[in-house]
């Protein structure tokens, strides 16, 4: 083995020796060493979302984090190429923020059920139905939807973004669970116009002070967790601390002890002492947190891998750098309109 491959192999073995077979670590260390060499040659930066598979997560990214943290890194990098090890809407956000860079996504199949749940035409129709009501869109949307919005948010700042708007009504798209969780956290009422159509003035007529208007998008991973999952675990392990991503249903979030973005969950496990932790989120992240915190006991309930994040492999990341594929490009007018929504969010924090 070459020196860099050997060093990477040792690092991966120390972190992941208990969860990844040795022969796989050897292959992955070799791929990672080739990627890191090419990354230097091509003056590239690799951003890795918290949901990347453990060997990739612990070997090639220059920065790891949640959507908001990676947005910030994408905005400020001076490298020529940004390789986004995450899903397409994230790579698009990197392009929106840093248009002079070449942004690559290792797989063209890395979508997202939330991003696919809504179109720009849907947003325009909602604007017609609720004239003058500000539109907040979760960053888990494509650039054309961001371009129709007033401001974006992530799971880490959604409540803060909604509260920053001086409006009696807010359209919050497209995640119905995140919207319901934000409504609950901020003490607002939420309606879904496709279930109960009503005019924009209805809230005023009924004396409501504030209302959120939602959409029926869902994360195909987080919608699978149930309150029964939590109850069953609590019966067996009463001292377990349950952490749920806000893309879980409001019932699941209410039955949990903590809810936050992927990085907020990472920090919680690192900083808060508990007997054991149950993570209700994508399962590679559970492996990554377990690898980082060998002294913490993680309850292994997770079997739900995001099929889109799963598309991003070391093999395809190497091919991305070798062949400069798959380039993320956006129409300039659309990019500028989407940029306004993303920048407004970044200004809020
Ligand atoms: P975070 O912004 O919390 O990293 O979430 C992104 C995501 O896709 C969760 O499913
Ligand atoms: Fe989209 Fe859910 Fe996958 Fe996150 S976990 S990328 S929200 S499908």
Short mmCIF file of C-alpha atoms and ligand atoms in Angstrom, two decimals:
data_model
loop_
_atom_site.label_atom_id
_atom_site.label_comp_id
_atom_site.label_asym_id
_atom_site.label_seq_id
_atom_site.Cartn_x
_atom_site.Cartn_y
_atom_site.Cartn_z
CA UNK A 1 0.00 0.00 0.00
CA UNK A 2 1.15 3.57 -0.75
CA UNK A 3 1.81 5.83 2.26
CA UNK A 4 -1.38 7.94 1.89
CA UNK A 5 -3.52 4.85 1.30
CA UNK A 6 -1.99 3.16 4.37
CA UNK A 7 -2.60 6.28 6.54
CA UNK A 8 -6.22 6.49 5.34
CA UNK A 9 -6.75 2.78 5.87
CA UNK A 10 -5.44 3.06 9.47
CA UNK A 11 -7.70 6.06 10.10
CA UNK A 12 -10.77 4.31 8.68
CA UNK A 13 -9.99 1.13 10.58
CA UNK A 14 -9.69 3.00 13.88
CA UNK A 15 -13.04 4.72 13.30
CA UNK A 16 -15.05 2.12 11.41
CA UNK A 17 -13.34 -1.21 12.14
CA UNK A 18 -16.41 -2.44 14.02
CA UNK A 19 -18.94 -1.63 11.31
CA UNK A 20 -17.17 -1.99 7.94
CA UNK A 21 -15.40 -5.24 6.89
CA UNK A 22 -11.63 -5.01 6.55
CA UNK A 23 -11.44 -5.86 2.84
CA UNK A 24 -13.94 -3.07 2.12
CA UNK A 25 -11.89 -0.58 4.14
CA UNK A 26 -8.82 -1.46 2.07
CA UNK A 27 -10.64 -0.87 -1.21
CA UNK A 28 -12.19 2.36 0.08
CA UNK A 29 -8.90 3.67 1.46
CA UNK A 30 -7.33 3.16 -1.95
CA UNK A 31 -10.17 4.99 -3.72
CA UNK A 32 -10.10 7.80 -1.15
CA UNK A 33 -6.34 8.27 -1.55
CA UNK A 34 -6.76 8.60 -5.34
CA UNK A 35 -9.60 11.10 -4.86
CA UNK A 36 -7.56 13.19 -2.42
CA UNK A 37 -4.62 13.29 -4.83
CA UNK A 38 -6.82 14.38 -7.71
CA UNK A 39 -8.54 16.92 -5.47
CA UNK A 40 -5.18 18.61 -4.85
CA UNK A 41 -4.18 18.44 -8.54
CA UNK A 42 -7.47 19.97 -9.69
CA UNK A 43 -7.69 22.55 -6.90
CA UNK A 44 -11.04 21.17 -5.76
CA UNK A 45 -12.89 21.21 -2.46
CA UNK A 46 -15.14 18.33 -1.39
CA UNK A 47 -18.20 19.07 0.72
CA UNK A 48 -19.79 16.06 2.44
CA UNK A 49 -23.27 16.02 3.93
CA UNK A 50 -23.72 14.28 7.30
CA UNK A 51 -25.63 11.48 5.51
CA UNK A 52 -22.67 10.28 3.44
CA UNK A 53 -21.76 6.65 3.93
CA UNK A 54 -19.19 6.23 6.75
CA UNK A 55 -16.04 5.44 4.71
CA UNK A 56 -16.62 8.35 2.35
CA UNK A 57 -17.62 10.68 5.21
CA UNK A 58 -14.42 9.94 7.13
CA UNK A 59 -11.95 10.10 4.23
CA UNK A 60 -12.45 12.69 1.47
CA UNK A 61 -14.53 15.73 2.52
CA UNK A 62 -12.71 18.94 3.41
CA UNK A 63 -15.87 19.99 5.22
CA UNK A 64 -18.78 17.99 6.54
CA UNK A 65 -22.03 19.35 7.93
CA UNK A 66 -25.73 20.00 7.51
CA UNK A 67 -27.31 21.85 4.58
CA UNK A 68 -26.82 25.30 6.12
CA UNK A 69 -23.18 24.76 7.09
CA UNK A 70 -22.33 23.39 3.64
CA UNK A 71 -24.14 26.34 1.98
CA UNK A 72 -21.85 28.67 3.91
CA UNK A 73 -18.73 26.72 2.93
CA UNK A 74 -19.81 26.69 -0.73
CA UNK A 75 -20.29 30.46 -0.65
CA UNK A 76 -16.78 31.21 0.57
CA UNK A 77 -14.50 28.65 -1.06
CA UNK A 78 -11.71 29.92 -3.31
CA UNK A 79 -11.12 26.51 -4.95
CA UNK A 80 -11.86 26.12 -8.68
CA UNK A 81 -14.08 23.06 -8.32
CA UNK A 82 -16.70 22.22 -5.69
CA UNK A 83 -17.51 18.50 -5.54
CA UNK A 84 -20.76 18.15 -3.63
CA UNK A 85 -21.14 14.80 -1.92
CA UNK A 86 -24.82 15.27 -1.15
CA UNK A 87 -27.98 15.50 -3.23
CA UNK A 88 -28.78 17.67 -6.24
CA UNK A 89 -30.60 20.51 -4.47
CA UNK A 90 -27.52 20.98 -2.28
CA UNK A 91 -25.17 21.11 -5.27
CA UNK A 92 -27.52 23.60 -6.93
CA UNK A 93 -27.39 25.78 -3.82
CA UNK A 94 -23.58 25.73 -4.06
CA UNK A 95 -23.84 26.88 -7.70
CA UNK A 96 -26.38 29.58 -6.78
CA UNK A 97 -23.93 30.96 -4.22
CA UNK A 98 -20.69 30.56 -6.13
CA UNK A 99 -21.43 30.75 -9.88
CA UNK A 100 -17.87 31.16 -11.12
CA UNK A 101 -16.88 27.76 -9.72
CA UNK A 102 -17.39 24.43 -11.43
CA UNK A 103 -19.84 22.50 -9.25
CA UNK A 104 -19.88 18.73 -9.65
CA UNK A 105 -22.29 16.16 -8.25
CA UNK A 106 -20.97 12.57 -8.43
CA UNK A 107 -24.33 11.06 -9.40
CA UNK A 108 -27.12 12.54 -11.53
CA UNK A 109 -29.58 10.28 -9.68
CA UNK A 110 -29.16 11.92 -6.27
CA UNK A 111 -32.59 13.55 -6.01
CA UNK A 112 -34.86 14.10 -2.98
CA UNK A 113 -38.53 13.28 -2.46
CA UNK A 114 -39.14 16.73 -0.98
CA UNK A 115 -37.49 18.59 -3.87
CA UNK A 116 -39.54 16.52 -6.31
CA UNK A 117 -42.83 17.22 -4.52
CA UNK A 118 -43.25 20.77 -5.83
CA UNK A 119 -42.72 22.77 -9.01
CA UNK A 120 -42.24 26.44 -9.77
CA UNK A 121 -45.77 26.45 -11.29
CA UNK A 122 -47.16 25.16 -7.97
CA UNK A 123 -45.56 28.10 -6.16
CA UNK A 124 -46.95 30.58 -8.69
CA UNK A 125 -50.43 29.07 -8.25
CA UNK A 126 -50.16 29.43 -4.46
CA UNK A 127 -49.11 33.04 -4.87
CA UNK A 128 -52.20 33.67 -6.97
CA UNK A 129 -54.38 32.01 -4.36
CA UNK A 130 -52.80 33.88 -1.45
CA UNK A 131 -51.74 37.23 -2.91
CA UNK A 132 -49.16 39.14 -0.93
CA UNK A 133 -48.38 36.26 1.43
CA UNK A 134 -44.61 35.69 1.74
CA UNK A 135 -43.28 32.34 0.53
CA UNK A 136 -40.70 30.47 2.60
CA UNK A 137 -39.15 27.44 0.93
CA UNK A 138 -37.07 24.78 2.53
CA UNK A 139 -33.66 24.47 0.83
CA UNK A 140 -34.70 20.92 -0.11
CA UNK A 141 -36.14 22.32 -3.35
CA UNK A 142 -34.75 22.89 -6.83
CA UNK A 143 -33.47 26.27 -8.01
CA UNK A 144 -36.62 27.10 -10.03
CA UNK A 145 -38.74 26.76 -6.88
CA UNK A 146 -36.27 28.83 -4.85
CA UNK A 147 -36.49 31.46 -7.61
CA UNK A 148 -40.26 31.81 -7.01
CA UNK A 149 -39.79 32.22 -3.24
CA UNK A 150 -39.13 35.15 -0.96
CA UNK A 151 -36.77 33.41 1.41
CA UNK A 152 -35.29 29.96 1.99
CA UNK A 153 -34.76 28.11 5.25
CA UNK A 154 -33.09 24.93 6.42
CA UNK A 155 -34.01 22.58 9.23
CA UNK A 156 -31.53 24.54 11.38
CA UNK A 157 -33.15 27.96 10.99
CA UNK A 158 -36.76 27.39 9.83
CA UNK A 159 -38.46 28.81 12.94
CA UNK A 160 -36.12 31.80 12.99
CA UNK A 161 -36.82 32.55 9.31
CA UNK A 162 -40.61 32.33 9.80
CA UNK A 163 -40.43 34.56 12.88
CA UNK A 164 -38.32 37.11 10.99
CA UNK A 165 -41.20 37.80 8.60
CA UNK A 166 -43.52 40.54 9.65
CA UNK A 167 -46.64 38.89 8.21
CA UNK A 168 -49.93 37.44 9.46
CA UNK A 169 -49.68 34.56 7.05
CA UNK A 170 -46.73 32.64 5.64
CA UNK A 171 -46.67 30.04 2.87
CA UNK A 172 -44.20 27.35 3.94
CA UNK A 173 -43.12 24.82 1.28
CA UNK A 174 -42.91 21.92 0.59
CA UNK A 175 -42.43 19.76 3.71
CA UNK A 176 -45.72 19.30 5.53
CA UNK A 177 -44.02 17.84 8.60
CA UNK A 178 -41.34 20.52 8.90
CA UNK A 179 -44.07 23.13 8.44
CA UNK A 180 -46.21 21.54 11.16
CA UNK A 181 -43.20 21.33 13.48
CA UNK A 182 -42.33 24.97 12.87
CA UNK A 183 -45.97 25.97 13.41
CA UNK A 184 -45.93 24.10 16.71
CA UNK A 185 -42.60 25.59 17.79
CA UNK A 186 -43.66 29.13 16.94
CA UNK A 187 -47.21 28.77 18.27
CA UNK A 188 -48.81 29.23 14.83
CA UNK A 189 -51.72 27.44 13.25
CA UNK A 190 -51.15 25.54 10.03
CA UNK A 191 -53.53 24.89 7.13
CA UNK A 192 -53.14 22.85 3.96
CA UNK A 193 -55.04 24.52 1.13
CA UNK A 194 -55.25 21.37 -0.98
CA UNK A 195 -57.25 19.74 1.84
CA UNK A 196 -59.31 22.73 2.88
CA UNK A 197 -59.34 25.49 0.28
CA UNK A 198 -59.99 28.90 1.77
CA UNK A 199 -59.42 32.51 0.81
CA UNK A 200 -56.42 34.46 2.05
CA UNK A 201 -58.60 36.56 4.32
CA UNK A 202 -60.04 33.56 6.16
CA UNK A 203 -57.64 33.76 9.06
CA UNK A 204 -58.62 37.35 9.71
CA UNK A 205 -62.33 36.43 9.49
CA UNK A 206 -61.88 33.73 12.10
CA UNK A 207 -59.83 35.98 14.34
CA UNK A 208 -56.60 34.02 13.96
CA UNK A 209 -53.52 36.08 14.51
CA UNK A 210 -51.18 34.10 12.37
CA UNK A 211 -51.33 31.20 10.03
CA UNK A 212 -48.95 29.02 8.07
CA UNK A 213 -49.98 27.58 4.73
CA UNK A 214 -48.35 24.26 3.98
CA UNK A 215 -47.83 21.80 1.13
CA UNK A 216 -47.94 18.02 1.06
CA UNK A 217 -44.29 17.21 0.47
CA UNK A 218 -42.65 14.58 2.65
CA UNK A 219 -39.23 13.12 3.16
CA UNK A 220 -39.52 9.48 2.19
CA UNK A 221 -37.03 8.55 4.94
CA UNK A 222 -38.29 10.54 7.93
CA UNK A 223 -41.98 9.89 7.30
CA UNK A 224 -41.32 6.22 8.16
CA UNK A 225 -40.55 6.77 11.86
CA UNK A 226 -43.53 6.32 14.18
CA UNK A 227 -44.52 7.10 17.75
CA UNK A 228 -44.83 3.32 18.26
CA UNK A 229 -41.09 3.00 17.43
CA UNK A 230 -40.33 5.44 20.23
CA UNK A 231 -42.75 3.82 22.72
CA UNK A 232 -41.32 0.36 22.09
CA UNK A 233 -37.75 1.55 22.66
CA UNK A 234 -38.70 3.55 25.77
CA UNK A 235 -40.36 0.45 27.25
CA UNK A 236 -37.18 -1.56 26.81
CA UNK A 237 -34.71 1.26 27.56
CA UNK A 238 -36.41 3.91 29.73
CA UNK A 239 -33.26 6.07 29.96
CA UNK A 240 -32.87 6.44 26.19
CA UNK A 241 -32.72 9.99 24.79
CA UNK A 242 -34.60 10.26 21.51
CA UNK A 243 -33.44 12.71 18.83
CA UNK A 244 -35.65 13.31 15.78
CA UNK A 245 -35.02 15.34 12.65
CA UNK A 246 -37.80 17.94 12.09
CA UNK A 247 -38.72 16.19 8.82
CA UNK A 248 -40.32 13.53 11.08
CA UNK A 249 -44.05 13.85 11.78
CA UNK A 250 -45.09 16.34 14.50
CA UNK A 251 -46.29 13.39 16.61
CA UNK A 252 -42.83 11.78 16.43
CA UNK A 253 -41.10 15.08 17.18
CA UNK A 254 -43.45 15.67 20.15
CA UNK A 255 -42.66 12.21 21.52
CA UNK A 256 -38.89 12.84 21.21
CA UNK A 257 -36.54 14.61 23.62
CA UNK A 258 -34.76 16.76 21.04
CA UNK A 259 -35.30 17.85 17.47
CA UNK A 260 -32.79 19.63 15.27
CA UNK A 261 -30.87 19.68 12.03
CA UNK A 262 -28.44 16.86 11.31
CA UNK A 263 -25.52 18.87 12.74
CA UNK A 264 -27.53 19.89 15.78
CA UNK A 265 -28.05 16.18 16.47
CA UNK A 266 -24.32 15.54 16.00
CA UNK A 267 -23.54 18.28 18.54
CA UNK A 268 -26.18 17.03 20.97
CA UNK A 269 -24.61 13.56 21.16
CA UNK A 270 -21.15 15.08 21.49
CA UNK A 271 -22.11 17.56 24.22
CA UNK A 272 -25.01 16.12 26.23
CA UNK A 273 -24.28 13.18 28.51
CA UNK A 274 -26.95 10.49 28.34
CA UNK A 275 -27.11 6.77 29.01
CA UNK A 276 -27.92 6.07 25.39
CA UNK A 277 -29.24 7.82 22.28
CA UNK A 278 -31.78 6.90 19.63
CA UNK A 279 -31.49 8.83 16.39
CA UNK A 280 -34.57 9.09 14.20
CA UNK A 281 -32.91 10.08 10.97
CA UNK A 282 -31.04 8.61 8.03
CA UNK A 283 -29.01 5.63 9.23
CA UNK A 284 -25.55 6.40 7.82
CA UNK A 285 -25.52 9.42 10.08
CA UNK A 286 -26.06 7.11 13.05
CA UNK A 287 -22.95 5.19 11.97
CA UNK A 288 -20.99 8.42 11.55
CA UNK A 289 -21.96 9.67 15.00
CA UNK A 290 -21.19 6.28 16.55
CA UNK A 291 -17.74 6.35 14.91
CA UNK A 292 -17.07 9.84 16.30
CA UNK A 293 -18.28 8.98 19.79
CA UNK A 294 -17.02 5.49 20.68
CA UNK A 295 -17.89 6.06 24.35
CA UNK A 296 -21.53 6.88 23.65
CA UNK A 297 -24.12 4.13 23.36
CA UNK A 298 -26.19 4.47 20.21
CA UNK A 299 -29.38 2.44 19.95
CA UNK A 300 -29.50 0.75 16.55
CA UNK A 301 -33.08 1.07 15.37
CA UNK A 302 -32.15 2.51 12.05
CA UNK A 303 -32.50 0.64 8.83
CA UNK A 304 -33.64 3.52 6.65
CA UNK A 305 -31.02 4.73 4.20
CA UNK A 306 -31.85 7.68 1.96
CA UNK A 307 -31.75 6.15 -1.53
CA UNK A 308 -30.65 9.49 -3.00
CA UNK A 309 -27.74 10.08 -0.63
CA UNK A 310 -26.84 6.43 -1.22
CA UNK A 311 -26.15 7.24 -4.89
CA UNK A 312 -23.01 9.10 -3.86
CA UNK A 313 -20.11 6.65 -3.77
CA UNK A 314 -16.32 6.92 -3.65
CA UNK A 315 -16.19 5.35 -7.13
CA UNK A 316 -18.45 8.01 -8.63
CA UNK A 317 -16.66 10.80 -6.76
CA UNK A 318 -13.38 9.65 -8.32
CA UNK A 319 -15.03 9.55 -11.76
CA UNK A 320 -16.47 13.03 -11.14
CA UNK A 321 -12.99 14.47 -10.63
CA UNK A 322 -11.39 12.44 -13.43
CA UNK A 323 -14.05 13.31 -16.01
CA UNK A 324 -15.34 16.64 -14.64
CA UNK A 325 -18.83 15.16 -14.38
CA UNK A 326 -21.70 15.85 -13.58
CA UNK A 327 -21.56 19.60 -13.95
CA UNK A 328 -24.35 21.56 -12.23
CA UNK A 329 -25.36 24.53 -14.36
CA UNK A 330 -28.18 27.00 -13.93
CA UNK A 331 -29.75 29.60 -16.17
CA UNK A 332 -28.31 32.94 -15.00
CA UNK A 333 -31.64 34.75 -14.62
CA UNK A 334 -33.05 31.86 -12.59
CA UNK A 335 -29.86 31.66 -10.49
CA UNK A 336 -30.04 35.36 -9.64
CA UNK A 337 -33.67 35.07 -8.55
CA UNK A 338 -32.90 31.98 -6.44
CA UNK A 339 -29.86 33.75 -4.98
CA UNK A 340 -32.06 36.46 -3.47
CA UNK A 341 -33.99 33.83 -1.45
CA UNK A 342 -30.85 32.02 -0.34
CA UNK A 343 -29.01 35.23 0.58
CA UNK A 344 -31.95 36.49 2.63
CA UNK A 345 -31.80 33.26 4.60
CA UNK A 346 -28.04 33.46 5.10
CA UNK A 347 -28.38 37.03 6.35
CA UNK A 348 -30.77 35.78 9.05
CA UNK A 349 -28.41 32.97 10.06
P1 LIG B 1 -30.06 19.02 7.32
O1 LIG B 1 -30.15 20.39 6.75
O2 LIG B 1 -30.55 18.94 8.73
O3 LIG B 1 -28.68 18.49 7.15
O4 LIG B 1 -31.08 18.08 6.53
C1 LIG B 1 -30.97 17.81 5.18
C2 LIG B 1 -31.77 16.66 4.79
O5 LIG B 1 -31.92 16.35 3.64
C3 LIG B 1 -32.42 15.91 5.84
O6 LIG B 1 -33.10 14.84 5.32
FE1 LIG B 2 -34.47 14.26 0.73
FE2 LIG B 2 -35.23 12.82 2.83
FE3 LIG B 2 -33.11 12.05 1.43
FE4 LIG B 2 -32.99 14.25 2.98
S1 LIG B 2 -33.26 12.12 3.65
S2 LIG B 2 -32.25 14.06 0.88
S3 LIG B 2 -35.07 15.05 2.72
S4 LIG B 2 -35.25 12.16 0.68
#
